[in-house]
Coordinates of C-alpha atoms and ligand atoms in Angstrom, one line a residue:
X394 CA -7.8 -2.2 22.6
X395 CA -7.2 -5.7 23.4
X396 CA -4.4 -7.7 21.6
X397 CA -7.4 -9.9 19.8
X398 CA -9.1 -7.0 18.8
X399 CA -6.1 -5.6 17.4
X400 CA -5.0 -8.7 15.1
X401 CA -7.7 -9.1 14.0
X402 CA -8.1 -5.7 12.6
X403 CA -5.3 -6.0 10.6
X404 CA -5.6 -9.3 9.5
X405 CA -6.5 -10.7 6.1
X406 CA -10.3 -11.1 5.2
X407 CA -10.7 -14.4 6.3
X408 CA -8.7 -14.6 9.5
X409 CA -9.8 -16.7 12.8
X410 CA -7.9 -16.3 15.8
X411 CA -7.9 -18.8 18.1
X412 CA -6.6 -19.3 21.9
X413 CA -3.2 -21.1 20.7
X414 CA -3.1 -20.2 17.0
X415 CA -4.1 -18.0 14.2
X416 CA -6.1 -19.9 11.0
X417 CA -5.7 -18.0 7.8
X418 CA -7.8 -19.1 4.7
X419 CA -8.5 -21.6 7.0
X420 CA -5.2 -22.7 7.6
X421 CA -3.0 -23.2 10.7
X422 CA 0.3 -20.8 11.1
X423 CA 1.7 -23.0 13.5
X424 CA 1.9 -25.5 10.5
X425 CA 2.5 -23.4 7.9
X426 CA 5.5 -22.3 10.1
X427 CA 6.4 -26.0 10.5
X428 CA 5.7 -27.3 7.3
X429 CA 7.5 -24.4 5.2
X430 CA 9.9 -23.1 7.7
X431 CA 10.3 -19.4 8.7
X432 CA 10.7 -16.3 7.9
X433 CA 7.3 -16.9 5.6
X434 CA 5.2 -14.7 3.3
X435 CA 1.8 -15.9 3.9
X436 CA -1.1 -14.7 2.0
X437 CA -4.7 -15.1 1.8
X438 CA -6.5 -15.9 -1.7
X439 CA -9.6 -14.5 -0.8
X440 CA -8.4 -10.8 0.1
X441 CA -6.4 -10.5 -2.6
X442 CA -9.4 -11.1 -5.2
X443 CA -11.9 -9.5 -2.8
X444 CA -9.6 -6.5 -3.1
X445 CA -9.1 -7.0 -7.0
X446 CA -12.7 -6.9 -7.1
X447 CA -13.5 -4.2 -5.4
X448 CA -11.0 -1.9 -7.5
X449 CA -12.4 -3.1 -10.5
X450 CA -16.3 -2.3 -9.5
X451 CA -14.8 1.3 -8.1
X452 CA -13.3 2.4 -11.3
X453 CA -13.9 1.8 -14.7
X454 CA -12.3 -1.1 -17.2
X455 CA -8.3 -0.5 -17.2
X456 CA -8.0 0.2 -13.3
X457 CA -4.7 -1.8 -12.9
X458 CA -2.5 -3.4 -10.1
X459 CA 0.5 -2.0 -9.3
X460 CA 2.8 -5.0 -10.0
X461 CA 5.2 -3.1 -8.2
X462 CA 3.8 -4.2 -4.0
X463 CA 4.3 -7.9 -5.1
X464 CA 4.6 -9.7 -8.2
X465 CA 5.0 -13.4 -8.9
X466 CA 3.2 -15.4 -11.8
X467 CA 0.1 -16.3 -9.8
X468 CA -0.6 -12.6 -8.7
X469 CA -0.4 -11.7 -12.0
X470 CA -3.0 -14.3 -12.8
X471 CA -4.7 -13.4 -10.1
X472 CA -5.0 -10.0 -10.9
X473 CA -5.9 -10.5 -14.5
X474 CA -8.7 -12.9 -13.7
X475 CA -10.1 -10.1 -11.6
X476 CA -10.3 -7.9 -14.3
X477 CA -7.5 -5.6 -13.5
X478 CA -4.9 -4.8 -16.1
X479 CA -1.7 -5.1 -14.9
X480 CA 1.1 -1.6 -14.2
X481 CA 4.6 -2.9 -14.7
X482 CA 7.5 -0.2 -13.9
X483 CA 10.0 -2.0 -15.9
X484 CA 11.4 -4.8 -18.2
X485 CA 11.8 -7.0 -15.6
X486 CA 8.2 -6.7 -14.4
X487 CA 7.1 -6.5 -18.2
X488 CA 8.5 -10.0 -18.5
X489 CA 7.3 -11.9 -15.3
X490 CA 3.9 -10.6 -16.1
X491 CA 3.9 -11.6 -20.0
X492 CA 5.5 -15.4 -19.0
X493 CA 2.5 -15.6 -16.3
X494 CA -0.1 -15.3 -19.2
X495 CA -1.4 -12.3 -18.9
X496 CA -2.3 -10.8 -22.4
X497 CA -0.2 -7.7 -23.5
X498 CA -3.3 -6.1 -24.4
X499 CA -3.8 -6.0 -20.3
X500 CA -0.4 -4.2 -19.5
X501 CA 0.1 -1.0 -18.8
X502 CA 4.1 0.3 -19.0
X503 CA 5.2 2.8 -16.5
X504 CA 9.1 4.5 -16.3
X505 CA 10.9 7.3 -15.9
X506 CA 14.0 6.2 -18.0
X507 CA 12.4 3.4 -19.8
X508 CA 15.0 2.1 -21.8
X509 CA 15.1 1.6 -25.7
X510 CA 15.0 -2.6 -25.8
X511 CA 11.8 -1.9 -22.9
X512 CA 9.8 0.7 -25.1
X513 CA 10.9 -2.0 -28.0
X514 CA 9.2 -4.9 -26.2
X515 CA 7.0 -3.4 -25.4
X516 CA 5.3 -2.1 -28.8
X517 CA 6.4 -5.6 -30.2
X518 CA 4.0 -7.1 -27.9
X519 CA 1.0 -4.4 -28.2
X520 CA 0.7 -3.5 -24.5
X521 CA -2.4 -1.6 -23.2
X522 CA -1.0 1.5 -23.0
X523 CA 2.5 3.4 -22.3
X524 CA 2.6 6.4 -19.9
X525 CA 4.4 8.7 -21.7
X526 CA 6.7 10.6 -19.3
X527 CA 9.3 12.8 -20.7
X528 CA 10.6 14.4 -23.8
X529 CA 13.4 11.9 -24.6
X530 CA 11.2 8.9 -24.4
X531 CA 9.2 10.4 -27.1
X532 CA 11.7 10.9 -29.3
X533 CA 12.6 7.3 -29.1
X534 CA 9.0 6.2 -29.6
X535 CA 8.9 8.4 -32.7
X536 CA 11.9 5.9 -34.2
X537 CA 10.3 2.9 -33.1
X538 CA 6.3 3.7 -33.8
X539 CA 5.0 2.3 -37.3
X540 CA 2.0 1.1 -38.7
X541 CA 2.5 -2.3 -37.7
X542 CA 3.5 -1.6 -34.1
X543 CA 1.1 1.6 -32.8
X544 CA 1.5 3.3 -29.9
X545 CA -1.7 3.9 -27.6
X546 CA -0.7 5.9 -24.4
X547 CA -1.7 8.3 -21.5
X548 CA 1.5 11.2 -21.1
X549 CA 2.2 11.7 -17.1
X550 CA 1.6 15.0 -15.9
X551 CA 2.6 16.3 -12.1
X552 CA -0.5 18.3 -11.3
X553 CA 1.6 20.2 -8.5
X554 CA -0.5 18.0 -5.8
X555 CA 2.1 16.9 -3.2
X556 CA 0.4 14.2 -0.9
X557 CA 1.8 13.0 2.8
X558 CA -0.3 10.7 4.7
X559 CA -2.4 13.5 6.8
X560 CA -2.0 16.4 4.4
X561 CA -1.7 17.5 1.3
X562 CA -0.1 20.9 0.1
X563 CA -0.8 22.6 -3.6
X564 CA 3.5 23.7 -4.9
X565 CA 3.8 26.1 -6.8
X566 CA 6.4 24.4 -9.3
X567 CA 6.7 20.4 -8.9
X568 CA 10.1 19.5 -8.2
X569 CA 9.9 15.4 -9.4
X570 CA 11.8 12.9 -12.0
X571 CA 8.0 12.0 -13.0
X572 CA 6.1 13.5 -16.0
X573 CA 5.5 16.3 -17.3
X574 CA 5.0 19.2 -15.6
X575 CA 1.9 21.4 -16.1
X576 CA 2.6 24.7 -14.8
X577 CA 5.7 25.4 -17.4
X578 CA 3.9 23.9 -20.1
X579 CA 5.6 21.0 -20.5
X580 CA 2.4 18.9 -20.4
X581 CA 1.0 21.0 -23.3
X582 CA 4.2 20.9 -25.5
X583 CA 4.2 16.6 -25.0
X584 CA 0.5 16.4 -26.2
X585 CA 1.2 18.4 -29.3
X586 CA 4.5 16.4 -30.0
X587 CA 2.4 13.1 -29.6
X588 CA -0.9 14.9 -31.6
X589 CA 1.8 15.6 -34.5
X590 CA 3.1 12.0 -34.7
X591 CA 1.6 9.2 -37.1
X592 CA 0.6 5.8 -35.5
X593 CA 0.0 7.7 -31.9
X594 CA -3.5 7.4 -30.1
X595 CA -3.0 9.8 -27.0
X596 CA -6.3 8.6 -25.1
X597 CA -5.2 11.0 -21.8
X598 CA -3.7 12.0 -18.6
X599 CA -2.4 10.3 -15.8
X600 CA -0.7 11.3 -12.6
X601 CA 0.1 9.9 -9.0
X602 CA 0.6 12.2 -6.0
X603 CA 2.3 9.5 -3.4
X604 CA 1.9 6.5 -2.0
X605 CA 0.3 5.6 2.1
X606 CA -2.4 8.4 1.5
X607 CA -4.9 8.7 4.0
X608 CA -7.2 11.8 3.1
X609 CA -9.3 12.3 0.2
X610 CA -8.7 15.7 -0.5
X611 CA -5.2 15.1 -2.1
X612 CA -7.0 13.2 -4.8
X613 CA -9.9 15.5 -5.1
X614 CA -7.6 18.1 -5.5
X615 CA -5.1 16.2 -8.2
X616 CA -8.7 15.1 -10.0
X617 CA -10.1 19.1 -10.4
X618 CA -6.7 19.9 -11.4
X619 CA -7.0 17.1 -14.7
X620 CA -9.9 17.7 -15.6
X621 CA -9.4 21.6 -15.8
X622 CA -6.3 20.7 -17.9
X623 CA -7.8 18.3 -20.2
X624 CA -11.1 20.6 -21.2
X625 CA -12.1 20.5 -24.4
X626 CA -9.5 17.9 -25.5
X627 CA -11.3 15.1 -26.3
X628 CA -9.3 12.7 -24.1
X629 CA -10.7 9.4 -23.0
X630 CA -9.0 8.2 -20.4
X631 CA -7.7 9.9 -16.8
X632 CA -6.0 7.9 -14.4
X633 CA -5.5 8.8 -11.2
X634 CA -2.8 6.4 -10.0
X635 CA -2.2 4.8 -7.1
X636 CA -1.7 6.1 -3.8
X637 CA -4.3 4.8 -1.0
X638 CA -3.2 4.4 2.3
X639 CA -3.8 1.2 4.5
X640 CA -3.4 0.7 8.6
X641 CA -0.4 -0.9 9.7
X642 CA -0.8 -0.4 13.3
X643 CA -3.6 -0.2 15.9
X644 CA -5.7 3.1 15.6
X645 CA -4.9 3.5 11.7
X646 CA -8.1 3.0 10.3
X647 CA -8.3 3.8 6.1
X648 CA -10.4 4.0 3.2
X649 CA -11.4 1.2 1.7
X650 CA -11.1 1.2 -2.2
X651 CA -14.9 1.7 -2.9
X652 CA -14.8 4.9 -0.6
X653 CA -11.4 5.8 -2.8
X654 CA -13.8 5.4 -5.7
X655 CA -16.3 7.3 -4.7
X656 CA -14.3 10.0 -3.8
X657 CA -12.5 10.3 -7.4
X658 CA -16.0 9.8 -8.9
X659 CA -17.4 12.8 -6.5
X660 CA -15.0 14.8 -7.8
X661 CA -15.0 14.2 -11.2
X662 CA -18.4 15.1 -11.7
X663 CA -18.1 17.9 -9.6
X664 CA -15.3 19.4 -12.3
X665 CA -17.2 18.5 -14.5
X666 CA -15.5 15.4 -16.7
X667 CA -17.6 14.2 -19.5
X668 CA -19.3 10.6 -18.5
X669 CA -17.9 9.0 -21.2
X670 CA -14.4 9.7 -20.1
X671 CA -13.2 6.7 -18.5
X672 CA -11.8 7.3 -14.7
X673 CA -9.0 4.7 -13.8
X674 CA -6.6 4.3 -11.2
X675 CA -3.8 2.0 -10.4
X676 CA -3.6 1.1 -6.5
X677 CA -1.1 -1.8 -5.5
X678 CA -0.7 -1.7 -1.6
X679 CA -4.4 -1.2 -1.3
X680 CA -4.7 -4.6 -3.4
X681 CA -2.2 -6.6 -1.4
X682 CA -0.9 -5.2 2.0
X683 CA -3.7 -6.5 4.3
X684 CA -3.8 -9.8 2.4
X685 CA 0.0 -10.7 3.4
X686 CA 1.6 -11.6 7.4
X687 CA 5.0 -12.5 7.7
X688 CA 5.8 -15.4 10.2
X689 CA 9.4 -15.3 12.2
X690 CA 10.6 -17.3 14.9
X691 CA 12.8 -15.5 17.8
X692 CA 16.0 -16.7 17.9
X693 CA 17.6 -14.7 20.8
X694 CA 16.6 -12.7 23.5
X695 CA 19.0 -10.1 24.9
X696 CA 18.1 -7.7 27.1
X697 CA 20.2 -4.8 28.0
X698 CA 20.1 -1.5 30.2
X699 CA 18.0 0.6 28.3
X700 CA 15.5 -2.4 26.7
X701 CA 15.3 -6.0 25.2
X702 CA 16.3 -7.0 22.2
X703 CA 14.0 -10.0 20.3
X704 CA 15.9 -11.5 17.3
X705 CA 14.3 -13.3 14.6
X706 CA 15.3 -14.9 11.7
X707 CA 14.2 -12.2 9.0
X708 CA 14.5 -8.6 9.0
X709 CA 15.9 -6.0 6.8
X710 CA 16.1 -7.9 3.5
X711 CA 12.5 -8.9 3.6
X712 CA 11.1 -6.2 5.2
X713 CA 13.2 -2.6 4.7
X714 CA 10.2 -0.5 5.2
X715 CA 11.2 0.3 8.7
X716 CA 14.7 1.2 8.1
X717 CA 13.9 3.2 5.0
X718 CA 10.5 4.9 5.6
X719 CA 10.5 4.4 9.5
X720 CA 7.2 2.3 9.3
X721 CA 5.8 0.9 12.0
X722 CA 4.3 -2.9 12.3
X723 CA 2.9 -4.5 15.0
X724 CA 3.6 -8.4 16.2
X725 CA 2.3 -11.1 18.0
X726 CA 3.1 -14.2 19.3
X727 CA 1.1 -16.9 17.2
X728 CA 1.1 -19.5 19.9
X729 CA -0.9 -17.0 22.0
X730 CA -2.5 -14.1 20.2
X731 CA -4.9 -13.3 23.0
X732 CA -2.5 -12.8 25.3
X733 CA -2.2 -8.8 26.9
X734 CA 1.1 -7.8 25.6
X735 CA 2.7 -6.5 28.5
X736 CA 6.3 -6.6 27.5
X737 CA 8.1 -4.1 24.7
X738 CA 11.3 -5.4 22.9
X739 CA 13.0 -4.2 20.3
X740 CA 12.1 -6.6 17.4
X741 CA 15.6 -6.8 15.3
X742 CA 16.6 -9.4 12.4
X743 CA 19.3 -11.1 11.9
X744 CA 21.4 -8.6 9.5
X745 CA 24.9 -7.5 10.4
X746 CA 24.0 -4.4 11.4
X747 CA 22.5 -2.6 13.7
X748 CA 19.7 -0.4 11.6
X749 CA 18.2 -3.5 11.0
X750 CA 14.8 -3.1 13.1
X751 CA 11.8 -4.3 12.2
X752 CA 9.4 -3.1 15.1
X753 CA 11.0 0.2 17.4
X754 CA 9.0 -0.8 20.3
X755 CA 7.0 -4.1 19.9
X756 CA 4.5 -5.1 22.5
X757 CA 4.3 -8.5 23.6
X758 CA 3.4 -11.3 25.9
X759 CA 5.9 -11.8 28.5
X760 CA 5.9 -15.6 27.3
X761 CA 7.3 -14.9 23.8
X762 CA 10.8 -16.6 24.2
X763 CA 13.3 -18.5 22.5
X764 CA 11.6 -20.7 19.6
X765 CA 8.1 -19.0 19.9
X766 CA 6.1 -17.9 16.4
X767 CA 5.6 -14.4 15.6
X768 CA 3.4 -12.7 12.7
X769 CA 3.7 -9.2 11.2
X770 CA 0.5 -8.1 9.9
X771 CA 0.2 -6.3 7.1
X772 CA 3.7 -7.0 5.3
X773 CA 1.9 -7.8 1.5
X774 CA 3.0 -4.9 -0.1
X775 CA 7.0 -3.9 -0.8
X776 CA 7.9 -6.4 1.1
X777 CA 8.4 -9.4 -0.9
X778 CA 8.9 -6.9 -4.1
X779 CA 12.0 -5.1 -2.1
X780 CA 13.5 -7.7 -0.2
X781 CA 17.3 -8.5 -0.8
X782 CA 19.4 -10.7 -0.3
X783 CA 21.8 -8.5 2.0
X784 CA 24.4 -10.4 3.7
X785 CA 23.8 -13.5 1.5
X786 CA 20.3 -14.1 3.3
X787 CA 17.9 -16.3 0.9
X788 CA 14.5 -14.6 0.2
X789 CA 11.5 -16.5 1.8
X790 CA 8.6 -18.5 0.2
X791 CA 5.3 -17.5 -0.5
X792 CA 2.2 -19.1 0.4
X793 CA -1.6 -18.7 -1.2
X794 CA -3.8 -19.7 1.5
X795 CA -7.6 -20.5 0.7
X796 CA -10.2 -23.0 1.5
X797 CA -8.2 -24.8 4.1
X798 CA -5.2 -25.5 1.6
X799 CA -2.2 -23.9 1.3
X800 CA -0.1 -23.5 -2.0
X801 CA 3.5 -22.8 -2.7
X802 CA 3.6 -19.8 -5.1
X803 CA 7.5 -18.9 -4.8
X804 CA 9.9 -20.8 -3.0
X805 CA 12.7 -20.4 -0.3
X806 CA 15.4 -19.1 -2.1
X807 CA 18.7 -21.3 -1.9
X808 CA 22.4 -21.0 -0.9
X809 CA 22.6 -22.6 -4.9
X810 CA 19.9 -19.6 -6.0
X811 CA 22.5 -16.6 -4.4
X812 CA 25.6 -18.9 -5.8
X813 CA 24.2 -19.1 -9.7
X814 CA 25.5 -16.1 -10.9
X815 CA 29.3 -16.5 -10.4
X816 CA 30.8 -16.3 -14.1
Ligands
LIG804 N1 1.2 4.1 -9.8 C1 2.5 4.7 -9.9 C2 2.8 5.4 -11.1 C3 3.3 4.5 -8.8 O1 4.5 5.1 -8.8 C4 2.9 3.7 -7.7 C5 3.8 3.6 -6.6 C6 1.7 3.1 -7.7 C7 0.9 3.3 -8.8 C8 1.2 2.3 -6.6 O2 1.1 3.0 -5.4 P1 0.4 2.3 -4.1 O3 -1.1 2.2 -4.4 O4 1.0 1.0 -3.9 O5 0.6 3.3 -3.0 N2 8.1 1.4 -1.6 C9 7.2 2.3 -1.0 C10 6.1 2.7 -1.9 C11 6.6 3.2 -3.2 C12 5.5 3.5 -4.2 C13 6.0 3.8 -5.5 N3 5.0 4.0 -6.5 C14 6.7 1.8 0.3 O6 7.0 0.7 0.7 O7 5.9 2.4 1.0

């Protein structure tokens, strides 16, 4: 596969590449790079909503985003003008998502160990729904439920599916600090705790087996496995989470969300769900990963014995997928993203340390150098949402692309950002 063909593969939706630069939402990385400096979360408008859009056609009305894989204000809005509601893990996601406008009545609250002033807020405010996960969290709802402040929620369940990207095995027992489990009963004993309490509408199930899944029949299985448990219930709601899997390097190839959709529809029917259930889901790398590159320039070039090592001016605190998951990225040089890349480096930031990789083996043209431009596909999704400020390192802006204009939606972090919290 050529280097062209590659890129563009893993591009965003609207990508152009050209013989000296790449155009996103038809705007120039060279000048992005120029105008907003490097490293640079870049993302294009148009796949995000086409993505948005497409979740909300394959699923029906309360498929969410998974705040989680990037949140600022305007994704939130983004999201929620799409028509998805939005999944928020904790407080802190709760808030950013209620000062960015988006109803509460279109947020859905996730947590293992929500805490008391979260579950609080978040009844205050009437959100969507809660997903219930263990026994101690609802005996602190029971305190704080009342007529003026209901609670409407799905209870998490671990259906004993255990997804990995290429697999998927049925355990026996489910060994997980999520939800309730279904083979001891656990599940059971939580929906007869929440049947027995006043001011509680429990409208169903939800579960999620994993995240980067590739194959269907993980989800097939998890969806059989609900609807078995919630026969006869009268439930109306069953969520199957999030989950899908997207390429990050050449020869991945994935699902699109539609096909996801299809799949969990498939197999709902086939177990035989009532119609009037409603199937949702909450996917959040599928939604944003492909719509965000990050741009670098190289800053030193050292070869050794054994290989060459290509420093840029990012790395582990705004990418630390490849030094915790091992995941692999690919780069190219934006000045010449034709180009055969002939020459492997190790791509490395700038963190004092030596885990910090961000590309094992990176292929490149032999002219990549001192000062030259380099994008990472595919870094919309934990990215951004884990990045740190390890070793006092200043998070990057964030750019919407779209229509030939770019927008600053969160800017470089300051030295006076990192110094603002000294009491
Ligand atoms: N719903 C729940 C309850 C989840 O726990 C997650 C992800 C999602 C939805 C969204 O999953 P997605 O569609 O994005 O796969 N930091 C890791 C991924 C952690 C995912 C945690 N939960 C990574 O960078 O690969």
């Amino acid at each position: 596969m050529s280097a062209e063909s590659i890129l563009t593969a893993l591009l965003p939706d609207t990508a152009e590449v050209l013989d000296d630069d790449v155009l996103i939402g038809g705007v120039s990385l060279r000048h992005l790079a120029a105008r907003y400096g490097t490293p640079l979360f870049v993302y294009d408008e148009v796949t995000l909503r086409a993505r948005c859009a497409e979740a909300v056609a394959a699923f029906d009305d309360g498929v969410a985003f998974a705040s989680k894989s990037f949140l600022c204000g305007e994704m939130a809005r983004l999201a929620h003008d799409e028509g998805l509601c939005i999944d928020v893990a904790t407080g802190g996601e709760l808030d950013l998502v209620l000062r960015a406008g988006v109803p509460a009545s279109r947020v859905i609250v996730h947590g293992n160990n929500k805490l008391p002033s979260e579950l609080e807020h978040a009844l205050e405010v009437g959100v969507h729904r809660i997903v219930v996960d263990n026994f101690d969290e609802i005996a602190r709802l029971a305190t704080l439920v009342s007529p003026e402040q209901p609670l409407d929620c799905l209870i998490r369940v671990t259906p004993g599916v255990e997804a990995h990207t290429h697999e998927f095995v049925r355990t026996g027992q489910e060994d997980t600090k999520f939800g309730f489990s279904l083979v001891s009963g656990d599940a059971r004993r939580a929906i007869d705790e929440l049947r027995a309490m006043a001011h509680v509408t429990l409208h169903g199930v939800h579960a999620h087996i994993g995240s980067q899944i590739f194959e269907m029949a993980g989800f097939e299985e998890e969806v059989k496995i609900l609807v078995d448990f919630i026969a006869g219930e009268g439930f109306d709601e069953l969520c199957v989470g999030g989950g899908l899997g997207v390429a990050y390097v050449a020869g991945e190839s994935s699902k699109s969300l539609t096909q996801w959709g299809e799949a969990v529809r498939v197999a709902t029917r086939a177990a035989g769900l009532d119609v009037a259930v409603r199937v949702t889901a909450e996917p959040g790398r599928a939604i944003v990963a492909q719509a965000g590159v990050t741009l670098y320039t190289v800053g030193a070039v050292k070869p050794v014995t054994q290989r060459t090592y290509m420093a840029v001016d990012g790395g582990m605190s705004d990418n630390p997928r490849p030094v915790l998951y091992g995941s692999g990225y690919e780069a190219f040089d934006v000045a010449t993203p034709r180009a055969a890349r002939t020459r492997s480096v190790r791509l490395v930031g700038r963190h004092c340390e030596s885990g910090d990789v961000l590309i094992d083996t990176a292929w490149l043209p032999a002219t990549t150098a001192v000062g030259s431009l380099i994008v990472t596909p595919v870094t919309g999704a934990y990215g951004y949402s884990m990045a740190s400020n390890y070793n006092r390192v200043p998070r990057p802006a964030v750019i919407f692309v779209g229509g030939g204009a770019a927008r600053l939606v969160l800017r470089r972090e300051t030295f006076d950002d990192l110094a603002r919290l000294e009491a």
